Amino acid sequence: MTLVLNAASGRRVREATGMRITADRTAQLAVPLSYCAADPSVGVAAVFRTNAALAAAGARSSSPPLLTK
């Protein structure tokens, strides 16, 4: 949300927020449907592993870098 607010100009913050929420809701609908559609053809285990890999990649990309000395 912070990225959206920083990228939007002062007068278009509400519009940018609405577009972000629309994209979030679309993903909340499309992702489970795509997994259900893929399940019969590839199996439950493959869908589970793909979902786990995507969740791990998202967590890794959103975490701050580790400090090394």
Short mmCIF file of N, CA and C in Angstrom, two decimals, residues 59-69:
data_model
loop_
_atom_site.label_atom_id
_atom_site.label_comp_id
_atom_site.label_asym_id
_atom_site.label_seq_id
_atom_site.Cartn_x
_atom_site.Cartn_y
_atom_site.Cartn_z
N ALA A 59 7.61 -14.34 0.41
CA ALA A 59 8.16 -14.01 1.73
C ALA A 59 9.61 -13.58 1.62
N ARG A 60 10.33 -14.24 0.76
CA ARG A 60 11.76 -13.89 0.59
C ARG A 60 11.92 -12.52 -0.04
N SER A 61 11.09 -12.20 -1.00
CA SER A 61 11.23 -10.91 -1.69
C SER A 61 10.75 -9.74 -0.83
N SER A 62 9.88 -10.00 0.14
CA SER A 62 9.38 -8.91 0.96
C SER A 62 10.13 -8.72 2.27
N SER A 63 11.04 -9.65 2.59
CA SER A 63 11.78 -9.52 3.84
C SER A 63 13.00 -8.62 3.62
N PRO A 64 13.41 -7.91 4.66
CA PRO A 64 14.59 -7.06 4.52
C PRO A 64 15.85 -7.91 4.39
N PRO A 65 16.86 -7.39 3.73
CA PRO A 65 18.10 -8.17 3.58
C PRO A 65 18.78 -8.37 4.93
N LEU A 66 19.46 -9.47 5.06
CA LEU A 66 20.20 -9.76 6.29
C LEU A 66 21.46 -8.92 6.36
N LEU A 67 21.76 -8.45 7.55
CA LEU A 67 22.98 -7.67 7.72
C LEU A 67 24.16 -8.62 7.90
N THR A 68 25.20 -8.40 7.15
CA THR A 68 26.40 -9.22 7.29
C THR A 68 27.56 -8.32 7.71
N LYS A 69 28.40 -8.87 8.56
CA LYS A 69 29.55 -8.09 9.04
C LYS A 69 30.83 -8.66 8.51
#
